[in-house]
mmCIF file of C-alpha atoms in Angstrom:
data_model
loop_
_atom_site.group_PDB
_atom_site.id
_atom_site.type_symbol
_atom_site.label_atom_id
_atom_site.label_comp_id
_atom_site.label_asym_id
_atom_site.label_seq_id
_atom_site.Cartn_x
_atom_site.Cartn_y
_atom_site.Cartn_z
ATOM 1 C CA MET A 1 0.369 -0.001 -0.171
ATOM 2 C CA ALA A 2 2.972 2.167 1.010
ATOM 3 C CA GLN A 3 4.533 2.123 -2.502
ATOM 4 C CA ALA A 4 1.301 2.635 -4.127
ATOM 5 C CA TYR A 5 0.677 5.649 -2.468
ATOM 6 C CA MET A 6 4.468 6.867 -3.254
ATOM 7 C CA THR A 7 4.322 6.241 -6.932
ATOM 8 C CA GLU A 8 0.849 7.776 -7.287
ATOM 9 C CA THR A 9 1.864 11.002 -5.541
ATOM 10 C CA GLY A 10 5.300 10.898 -7.512
ATOM 11 C CA SER A 11 3.338 10.710 -11.111
ATOM 12 C CA GLY A 12 0.836 13.586 -9.813
ATOM 13 C CA GLY A 13 3.761 16.195 -9.411
ATOM 14 C CA GLN A 14 4.679 19.146 -11.716
ATOM 15 C CA GLY A 15 8.440 18.301 -11.653
ATOM 16 C CA PRO A 16 10.691 18.217 -14.678
ATOM 17 C CA ASP A 17 9.557 14.568 -14.892
ATOM 18 C CA ARG A 18 5.934 15.743 -15.434
ATOM 19 C CA ARG A 19 6.476 18.545 -18.055
ATOM 20 C CA GLY A 20 8.797 16.111 -19.997
ATOM 21 C CA SER A 21 6.487 13.259 -20.059
ATOM 22 C CA ARG A 22 4.038 15.703 -21.670
ATOM 23 C CA LEU A 23 6.225 16.714 -24.268
ATOM 24 C CA ARG A 24 6.890 13.198 -25.114
ATOM 25 C CA ARG A 25 3.186 12.354 -25.427
ATOM 26 C CA LEU A 26 3.164 15.637 -27.879
ATOM 27 C CA LEU A 27 6.001 14.116 -30.044
ATOM 28 C CA ASP A 28 4.673 10.804 -29.772
ATOM 29 C CA GLY A 29 1.118 11.867 -31.301
ATOM 30 C CA TRP A 30 3.156 13.106 -33.935
ATOM 31 C CA ARG A 31 5.336 10.702 -34.179
ATOM 32 C CA GLY A 32 4.622 8.661 -37.670
ATOM 33 C CA ASP A 33 1.767 11.010 -38.465
ATOM 34 C CA ARG A 34 2.208 11.774 -42.365
ATOM 35 C CA GLY A 35 -0.165 14.708 -42.147
ATOM 36 C CA ILE A 36 2.214 16.842 -40.208
ATOM 37 C CA TRP A 37 3.644 17.599 -43.903
ATOM 38 C CA ARG A 38 0.520 17.588 -45.767
ATOM 39 C CA ARG A 39 -1.641 20.136 -43.164
ATOM 40 C CA GLY A 40 -1.291 23.959 -43.187
ATOM 41 C CA ILE A 41 0.065 24.553 -46.302
ATOM 42 C CA LEU A 42 -2.327 27.784 -46.203
ATOM 43 C CA LEU A 43 -0.347 28.733 -43.102
ATOM 44 C CA ALA A 44 2.732 27.987 -44.388
ATOM 45 C CA ALA A 45 2.316 30.110 -47.730
ATOM 46 C CA PHE A 46 1.280 32.730 -45.336
ATOM 47 C CA ALA A 47 4.218 32.822 -43.388
ATOM 48 C CA VAL A 48 6.707 33.182 -46.634
ATOM 49 C CA PHE A 49 4.195 35.615 -48.105
ATOM 50 C CA LEU A 50 4.702 37.994 -44.529
ATOM 51 C CA ALA A 51 8.461 37.136 -44.610
ATOM 52 C CA LEU A 52 8.699 38.857 -48.215
ATOM 53 C CA VAL A 53 6.679 41.335 -47.451
ATOM 54 C CA MET A 54 9.068 42.406 -44.703
ATOM 55 C CA LEU A 55 12.077 41.694 -46.753
ATOM 56 C CA LEU A 56 11.036 43.503 -49.657
ATOM 57 C CA HIS A 57 8.703 46.248 -48.574
ATOM 58 C CA ALA A 58 10.986 48.841 -50.278
ATOM 59 C CA GLN A 59 9.787 47.290 -53.881
ATOM 60 C CA ILE A 60 6.230 47.688 -52.938
ATOM 61 C CA PRO A 61 5.135 50.245 -55.074
ATOM 62 C CA ASN A 62 3.497 53.722 -54.086
ATOM 63 C CA ARG A 63 1.817 54.268 -57.438
ATOM 64 C CA ILE A 64 -1.466 52.809 -55.877
ATOM 65 C CA GLY A 65 -2.620 54.419 -52.995
ATOM 66 C CA ASN A 66 0.649 54.864 -51.544
ATOM 67 C CA LEU A 67 0.648 51.043 -50.325
ATOM 68 C CA GLY A 68 4.603 51.022 -49.866
ATOM 69 C CA SER A 69 4.509 53.796 -47.304
ATOM 70 C CA LEU A 70 1.594 52.440 -45.740
ATOM 71 C CA THR A 71 3.440 49.338 -45.140
ATOM 72 C CA GLU A 72 6.721 50.931 -43.727
ATOM 73 C CA THR A 73 4.625 52.844 -41.536
ATOM 74 C CA PHE A 74 3.292 49.784 -39.572
ATOM 75 C CA LEU A 75 6.132 47.627 -40.627
ATOM 76 C CA PRO A 76 7.285 46.416 -37.014
ATOM 77 C CA TRP A 77 3.290 45.251 -36.369
ATOM 78 C CA LEU A 78 3.573 42.465 -38.698
ATOM 79 C CA GLY A 79 5.752 40.605 -36.169
ATOM 80 C CA VAL A 80 2.567 39.912 -34.480
ATOM 81 C CA PHE A 81 1.545 37.628 -36.771
ATOM 82 C CA VAL A 82 4.446 35.365 -36.132
ATOM 83 C CA PRO A 83 3.298 34.003 -32.750
ATOM 84 C CA VAL A 84 -0.272 34.018 -34.321
ATOM 85 C CA LEU A 85 0.828 31.596 -37.021
ATOM 86 C CA LEU A 86 3.218 29.520 -34.813
ATOM 87 C CA VAL A 87 -0.112 28.826 -32.463
ATOM 88 C CA LEU A 88 -1.787 27.921 -35.541
ATOM 89 C CA GLY A 89 0.718 25.689 -36.803
ATOM 90 C CA LEU A 90 0.970 23.595 -33.385
ATOM 91 C CA VAL A 91 -3.064 23.014 -33.381
ATOM 92 C CA ARG A 92 -2.930 22.026 -37.018
ATOM 93 C CA LYS A 93 -0.296 19.623 -36.147
ATOM 94 C CA SER A 94 1.608 20.614 -39.086
ATOM 95 C CA LEU A 95 5.389 20.776 -39.469
ATOM 96 C CA THR A 96 5.533 22.527 -42.608
ATOM 97 C CA ALA A 97 3.742 25.422 -41.226
ATOM 98 C CA LEU A 98 6.191 25.546 -38.273
ATOM 99 C CA ILE A 99 9.456 25.710 -40.102
ATOM 100 C CA ALA A 100 7.919 28.247 -42.627
ATOM 101 C CA VAL A 101 7.294 30.338 -39.560
ATOM 102 C CA LEU A 102 10.911 30.691 -38.866
ATOM 103 C CA LEU A 103 11.418 32.802 -42.055
ATOM 104 C CA PRO A 104 9.375 35.942 -41.002
ATOM 105 C CA ALA A 105 10.857 35.386 -37.373
ATOM 106 C CA ILE A 106 14.100 35.565 -39.062
ATOM 107 C CA VAL A 107 13.476 38.481 -41.190
ATOM 108 C CA TRP A 108 11.901 40.552 -38.322
ATOM 109 C CA LEU A 109 14.604 39.898 -35.942
ATOM 110 C CA ASN A 110 17.027 41.246 -38.351
ATOM 111 C CA LEU A 111 14.885 44.448 -38.926
ATOM 112 C CA PHE A 112 13.943 45.240 -35.544
ATOM 113 C CA GLY A 113 15.955 42.896 -33.227
ATOM 114 C CA GLY A 114 18.306 45.622 -32.370
ATOM 115 C CA LEU A 115 15.264 47.670 -31.123
ATOM 116 C CA LEU A 116 14.492 45.301 -28.347
ATOM 117 C CA THR A 117 18.112 46.098 -26.413
ATOM 118 C CA ASP A 118 18.532 48.883 -24.447
ATOM 119 C CA LYS A 119 21.458 51.285 -26.279
ATOM 120 C CA THR A 120 20.471 54.360 -23.955
ATOM 121 C CA GLY A 121 24.018 55.832 -22.135
ATOM 122 C CA THR A 122 24.869 58.816 -19.648
ATOM 123 C CA GLY A 123 26.556 61.686 -19.844
ATOM 124 C CA GLY A 124 25.962 64.190 -22.765
ATOM 125 C CA ASP A 125 25.785 68.315 -23.067
ATOM 126 C CA LEU A 126 22.369 68.962 -24.304
ATOM 127 C CA THR A 127 19.204 67.601 -23.541
ATOM 128 C CA VAL A 128 16.393 68.534 -26.329
ATOM 129 C CA ALA A 129 12.679 67.548 -26.442
ATOM 130 C CA THR A 130 9.647 67.964 -28.849
ATOM 131 C CA HIS A 131 6.121 67.661 -28.888
ATOM 132 C CA ASN A 132 2.910 68.073 -31.099
ATOM 133 C CA VAL A 133 0.629 69.930 -28.561
ATOM 134 C CA ASN A 134 -2.649 69.077 -30.614
ATOM 135 C CA ALA A 135 -4.662 72.426 -32.260
ATOM 136 C CA GLU A 136 -7.302 70.959 -30.081
ATOM 137 C CA ASN A 137 -5.817 70.323 -26.774
ATOM 138 C CA PRO A 138 -7.812 71.118 -23.924
ATOM 139 C CA ASP A 139 -5.131 72.510 -21.429
ATOM 140 C CA PRO A 140 -2.214 73.683 -23.023
ATOM 141 C CA SER A 141 -0.812 75.178 -19.952
ATOM 142 C CA GLY A 142 -0.634 72.218 -18.324
ATOM 143 C CA THR A 143 0.973 70.660 -21.179
ATOM 144 C CA ALA A 144 3.729 73.385 -21.395
ATOM 145 C CA ARG A 145 4.513 72.934 -17.673
ATOM 146 C CA ASP A 146 4.651 68.789 -18.146
ATOM 147 C CA VAL A 147 7.150 69.088 -21.158
ATOM 148 C CA ALA A 148 9.209 71.480 -19.598
ATOM 149 C CA SER A 149 9.322 69.100 -16.264
ATOM 150 C CA SER A 150 11.076 66.930 -18.656
ATOM 151 C CA GLY A 151 14.757 69.052 -17.899
ATOM 152 C CA ALA A 152 14.937 69.792 -21.812
ATOM 153 C CA ASP A 153 17.433 72.511 -22.626
ATOM 154 C CA VAL A 154 15.917 73.201 -26.044
ATOM 155 C CA LEU A 155 11.895 72.537 -26.676
ATOM 156 C CA ALA A 156 10.272 72.368 -29.551
ATOM 157 C CA LEU A 157 6.497 72.459 -30.032
ATOM 158 C CA GLU A 158 4.231 72.206 -33.026
ATOM 159 C CA GLU A 159 0.446 72.464 -33.911
ATOM 160 C CA LEU A 160 0.626 75.951 -32.394
ATOM 161 C CA THR A 161 -2.739 78.087 -32.721
ATOM 162 C CA ALA A 162 -2.533 81.558 -32.689
ATOM 163 C CA SER A 163 -4.549 81.507 -29.422
ATOM 164 C CA ALA A 164 -2.387 79.073 -27.821
ATOM 165 C CA VAL A 165 0.585 80.521 -28.587
ATOM 166 C CA PRO A 166 0.244 83.225 -25.130
ATOM 167 C CA VAL A 167 -0.259 80.776 -23.089
ATOM 168 C CA TYR A 168 2.686 78.193 -23.889
ATOM 169 C CA GLU A 169 4.625 81.541 -23.468
ATOM 170 C CA LYS A 170 3.672 82.401 -20.189
ATOM 171 C CA ALA A 171 3.477 78.832 -19.102
ATOM 172 C CA LEU A 172 7.477 78.486 -20.294
ATOM 173 C CA ALA A 173 8.790 81.764 -19.248
ATOM 174 C CA SER A 174 10.558 80.960 -16.392
ATOM 175 C CA THR A 175 12.270 78.175 -17.616
ATOM 176 C CA TYR A 176 13.155 79.131 -20.847
ATOM 177 C CA LYS A 177 14.613 82.872 -21.356
ATOM 178 C CA TYR A 178 14.552 82.665 -25.184
ATOM 179 C CA HIS A 179 11.850 81.596 -27.610
ATOM 180 C CA SER A 180 10.847 81.936 -31.281
ATOM 181 C CA VAL A 181 7.226 80.977 -32.747
ATOM 182 C CA GLN A 182 7.285 80.759 -36.677
ATOM 183 C CA GLY A 183 3.690 80.150 -37.983
ATOM 184 C CA THR A 184 2.495 76.788 -36.063
ATOM 185 C CA VAL A 185 5.710 75.703 -34.964
ATOM 186 C CA GLY A 186 7.881 76.962 -31.969
ATOM 187 C CA LEU A 187 11.424 76.914 -30.074
ATOM 188 C CA TRP A 188 12.247 77.409 -26.698
ATOM 189 C CA SER A 189 15.697 77.536 -25.359
ATOM 190 C CA LYS A 190 17.662 78.171 -22.040
ATOM 191 C CA TYR A 191 20.446 79.206 -24.101
ATOM 192 C CA PRO A 192 20.367 82.336 -26.864
ATOM 193 C CA LEU A 193 18.886 81.620 -29.847
ATOM 194 C CA SER A 194 20.247 83.738 -33.242
ATOM 195 C CA GLY A 195 18.766 83.220 -36.857
ATOM 196 C CA SER A 196 16.026 82.148 -36.101
ATOM 197 C CA ARG A 197 13.313 82.000 -39.489
ATOM 198 C CA PRO A 198 11.017 80.164 -40.830
ATOM 199 C CA VAL A 199 12.151 77.460 -43.551
ATOM 200 C CA ASP A 200 10.022 76.946 -46.942
ATOM 201 C CA ILE A 201 8.393 73.330 -46.899
ATOM 202 C CA LYS A 202 6.391 74.062 -49.978
ATOM 203 C CA LEU A 203 3.142 74.222 -47.917
ATOM 204 C CA GLY A 204 2.217 78.004 -48.710
ATOM 205 C CA TRP A 205 2.122 78.730 -44.861
ATOM 206 C CA THR A 206 4.677 78.347 -42.221
ATOM 207 C CA ARG A 207 4.931 74.973 -40.638
ATOM 208 C CA ALA A 208 8.729 74.409 -40.369
ATOM 209 C CA MET A 209 11.666 76.722 -38.682
ATOM 210 C CA ARG A 210 15.559 76.867 -37.849
ATOM 211 C CA ALA A 211 17.396 78.571 -35.245
ATOM 212 C CA THR A 212 20.653 78.602 -34.001
ATOM 213 C CA VAL A 213 21.090 77.289 -30.171
ATOM 214 C CA ASP A 214 24.479 78.923 -28.681
ATOM 215 C CA ALA A 215 24.995 76.035 -26.436
ATOM 216 C CA PRO A 216 27.647 76.221 -23.891
ATOM 217 C CA ALA A 217 29.630 73.267 -26.095
ATOM 218 C CA GLY A 218 29.116 74.704 -28.938
ATOM 219 C CA GLN A 219 26.448 76.239 -31.603
ATOM 220 C CA VAL A 220 23.897 73.765 -32.932
ATOM 221 C CA ALA A 221 21.297 74.327 -35.936
ATOM 222 C CA VAL A 222 18.113 73.050 -34.756
ATOM 223 C CA TYR A 223 15.056 72.676 -37.222
ATOM 224 C CA VAL A 224 11.557 72.497 -36.407
ATOM 225 C CA ALA A 225 9.375 71.155 -38.529
ATOM 226 C CA HIS A 226 5.612 69.546 -38.933
ATOM 227 C CA LEU A 227 5.129 68.033 -42.214
ATOM 228 C CA PRO A 228 1.494 67.613 -43.545
ATOM 229 C CA SER A 229 -0.783 65.236 -42.171
ATOM 230 C CA VAL A 230 -1.314 61.912 -44.127
ATOM 231 C CA ARG A 231 -4.829 60.435 -44.614
ATOM 232 C CA VAL A 232 -5.810 56.464 -45.199
ATOM 233 C CA LYS A 233 -8.928 56.999 -47.455
ATOM 234 C CA MET A 234 -11.129 53.944 -49.007
ATOM 235 C CA GLU A 235 -11.342 55.305 -52.554
ATOM 236 C CA ALA A 236 -7.449 56.764 -52.499
ATOM 237 C CA GLY A 237 -5.570 54.710 -50.239
ATOM 238 C CA PHE A 238 -2.788 56.208 -48.087
ATOM 239 C CA THR A 239 -2.757 60.138 -49.570
ATOM 240 C CA ALA A 240 0.722 61.621 -48.249
ATOM 241 C CA ARG A 241 1.983 63.710 -51.600
ATOM 242 C CA GLN A 242 2.093 66.759 -50.314
ATOM 243 C CA ARG A 243 3.924 65.122 -47.415
ATOM 244 C CA ASP A 244 6.208 63.641 -49.656
ATOM 245 C CA LYS A 245 6.965 67.142 -51.569
ATOM 246 C CA SER A 246 7.303 68.832 -48.063
ATOM 247 C CA ALA A 247 10.320 66.010 -46.556
ATOM 248 C CA ASP A 248 11.944 66.580 -49.830
ATOM 249 C CA ALA A 249 12.136 70.423 -49.502
ATOM 250 C CA LEU A 250 13.275 70.023 -45.718
ATOM 251 C CA GLY A 251 15.725 67.579 -46.628
ATOM 252 C CA GLU A 252 17.404 70.188 -48.951
ATOM 253 C CA ALA A 253 17.005 72.778 -46.466
ATOM 254 C CA ILE A 254 18.997 70.473 -43.794
ATOM 255 C CA ALA A 255 21.640 69.646 -46.774
ATOM 256 C CA ASP A 256 22.291 73.175 -46.914
ATOM 257 C CA GLU A 257 22.946 73.862 -43.529
ATOM 258 C CA ARG A 258 26.103 75.653 -42.976
ATOM 259 C CA LEU A 259 26.853 74.687 -39.576
ATOM 260 C CA THR A 260 28.073 70.787 -39.081
ATOM 261 C CA ARG A 261 26.178 70.271 -35.913
ATOM 262 C CA VAL A 262 22.366 69.990 -36.799
ATOM 263 C CA VAL A 263 19.733 68.506 -34.228
ATOM 264 C CA LEU A 264 15.903 67.908 -36.558
ATOM 265 C CA LEU A 265 12.539 68.044 -33.826
ATOM 266 C CA GLY A 266 9.442 67.405 -34.711
ATOM 267 C CA ASP A 267 6.527 65.667 -35.979
ATOM 268 C CA LEU A 268 7.584 64.262 -39.562
ATOM 269 C CA ASN A 269 4.284 62.215 -40.009
ATOM 270 C CA GLY A 270 6.467 59.517 -40.669
ATOM 271 C CA THR A 271 8.439 56.800 -39.608
ATOM 272 C CA MET A 272 12.093 55.911 -39.945
ATOM 273 C CA ASN A 273 11.125 52.791 -42.440
ATOM 274 C CA ASP A 274 9.131 55.165 -44.932
ATOM 275 C CA ARG A 275 10.819 55.824 -47.858
ATOM 276 C CA ALA A 276 9.399 59.107 -48.641
ATOM 277 C CA LEU A 277 11.239 60.610 -45.926
ATOM 278 C CA ASN A 278 14.518 59.529 -47.538
ATOM 279 C CA ALA A 279 15.546 62.993 -48.307
ATOM 280 C CA VAL A 280 15.988 63.484 -44.697
ATOM 281 C CA THR A 281 16.679 59.919 -43.166
ATOM 282 C CA ALA A 282 19.561 59.776 -45.431
ATOM 283 C CA GLN A 283 21.567 62.386 -43.929
ATOM 284 C CA MET A 284 20.598 62.415 -40.257
ATOM 285 C CA ARG A 285 20.173 59.739 -37.586
ATOM 286 C CA SER A 286 17.503 58.846 -35.580
ATOM 287 C CA THR A 287 18.087 59.048 -31.737
ATOM 288 C CA GLN A 288 15.905 56.526 -30.655
ATOM 289 C CA GLY A 289 17.535 54.181 -33.258
ATOM 290 C CA ALA A 290 20.923 54.994 -32.224
ATOM 291 C CA ALA A 291 20.555 55.428 -28.166
ATOM 292 C CA GLY A 292 17.128 54.546 -27.201
ATOM 293 C CA SER A 293 14.797 51.228 -25.725
ATOM 294 C CA GLY A 294 12.465 50.102 -27.989
ATOM 295 C CA PHE A 295 10.341 51.153 -30.685
ATOM 296 C CA GLY A 296 9.670 54.702 -28.925
ATOM 297 C CA PHE A 297 5.746 54.914 -30.136
ATOM 298 C CA SER A 298 4.472 58.046 -30.098
ATOM 299 C CA TRP A 299 1.122 58.345 -31.786
ATOM 300 C CA PRO A 300 -1.563 58.200 -30.896
ATOM 301 C CA ALA A 301 -0.985 58.514 -27.073
ATOM 302 C CA SER A 302 -4.012 56.614 -26.045
ATOM 303 C CA PHE A 303 -2.615 53.438 -27.857
ATOM 304 C CA PRO A 304 0.796 54.555 -29.411
ATOM 305 C CA MET A 305 1.476 52.315 -32.332
ATOM 306 C CA ALA A 306 4.095 54.433 -34.618
ATOM 307 C CA ARG A 307 6.726 56.703 -34.003
ATOM 308 C CA ILE A 308 6.144 59.825 -36.151
ATOM 309 C CA ASP A 309 7.479 62.200 -33.823
ATOM 310 C CA GLN A 310 11.194 62.174 -34.234
ATOM 311 C CA ILE A 311 14.607 63.666 -32.765
ATOM 312 C CA MET A 312 17.097 63.528 -35.653
ATOM 313 C CA VAL A 313 20.569 64.268 -34.969
ATOM 314 C CA LYS A 314 23.548 64.737 -37.948
ATOM 315 C CA GLY A 315 27.162 65.966 -36.165
ATOM 316 C CA VAL A 316 26.081 65.368 -32.740
ATOM 317 C CA GLU A 317 26.176 62.046 -30.437
ATOM 318 C CA PRO A 318 23.214 60.512 -29.581
ATOM 319 C CA VAL A 319 23.303 59.593 -25.784
ATOM 320 C CA THR A 320 20.240 58.732 -24.676
ATOM 321 C CA SER A 321 16.367 59.050 -25.900
ATOM 322 C CA TRP A 322 12.895 58.353 -24.756
ATOM 323 C CA THR A 323 9.320 59.079 -24.548
ATOM 324 C CA LEU A 324 8.100 61.282 -21.956
ATOM 325 C CA PRO A 325 4.578 60.893 -20.210
ATOM 326 C CA GLU A 326 1.023 61.538 -22.035
ATOM 327 C CA THR A 327 -0.428 65.099 -21.858
ATOM 328 C CA GLY A 328 -3.445 66.613 -22.888
ATOM 329 C CA SER A 329 -2.228 65.856 -26.589
ATOM 330 C CA ASP A 330 -2.921 62.991 -28.741
ATOM 331 C CA HIS A 331 0.665 62.492 -29.448
ATOM 332 C CA LEU A 332 3.273 61.497 -26.770
ATOM 333 C CA PRO A 333 6.335 63.917 -26.417
ATOM 334 C CA ILE A 334 9.882 62.551 -26.849
ATOM 335 C CA ALA A 335 13.280 63.669 -25.563
ATOM 336 C CA ALA A 336 16.692 62.862 -26.313
ATOM 337 C CA ARG A 337 20.510 63.994 -24.951
ATOM 338 C CA VAL A 338 23.061 64.555 -27.222
ATOM 339 C CA LYS A 339 26.833 64.736 -26.841
ATOM 340 C CA ILE A 340 28.395 67.804 -28.991
ATOM 341 C CA ASP A 341 31.721 67.594 -30.660
ATOM 342 C CA GLU A 342 33.556 70.802 -29.530
ATOM 343 C CA SER A 343 36.196 70.337 -31.858
ATOM 344 C CA ALA A 344 33.484 70.856 -34.614
ATOM 345 C CA SER A 345 31.853 73.791 -35.941
#
């Protein structure tokens, strides 16, 4: 009786032997089942298709509804299908599907695996932040205080309305001695500003500006930009023609900049994967990609799905990059700290 009791108790445990026996039973159930290669062909085909979309996203044409840019905007989210396909492959007991799922998994990790690591550093000379405050923000004063509390030395705001500008100026006056507002964008700084002027991004009104920040470690050209919004329409797809035109104009302005140290702050209405921003991204680095942790999604604030707000640099070294807490806007503010090479000019 005692021996029987001990045997029963041991078999009911939850240790490695128990888990190993479950795995063995699972494998035994598949062993000899020739259907594991025939089942799940459609799942395998979808996995291969998914891998090709991620691998060849730059080849997807924009001629029809800017489908390429739309895919690239939400490209990281295609990885969500990988665990779904894995579970479906297990349910179907399809070895073909399970092997095929490795393809999109490997491609996704190759594209975005580096963003999963923490690349943040310490030190730096200058902290910058940017925030699309939303023209319909119900609490501009509170939003201003929130972003000022980030400790940013230089702060860019986009989507400013004429009625809200005085509110932001008053709320930020105690933290930032210098500021310049050009059209619907503005720049606030703890250090002197000079050369403030609008930047023509081919819109007919001002949504971009440039100023020189006289930081302790040296002068930095700071650009603030709010590129035109894009829309997803049933009859037209991902409409972004004006955004693309403005991105090209912004890229030209930055390429013509006489200072070698350049920081771009703003809402670019596009991600770093979007080919439409090549005129800018080809010559600058994303602080999030170089020194951030994770994807740093900034929009929409209630459930961030894409990083369309950007901090990009040229001639300065990103040290760390992060997303700030939610404010009264539909975007999240973002910030970064950079190191200025004093030998550069």
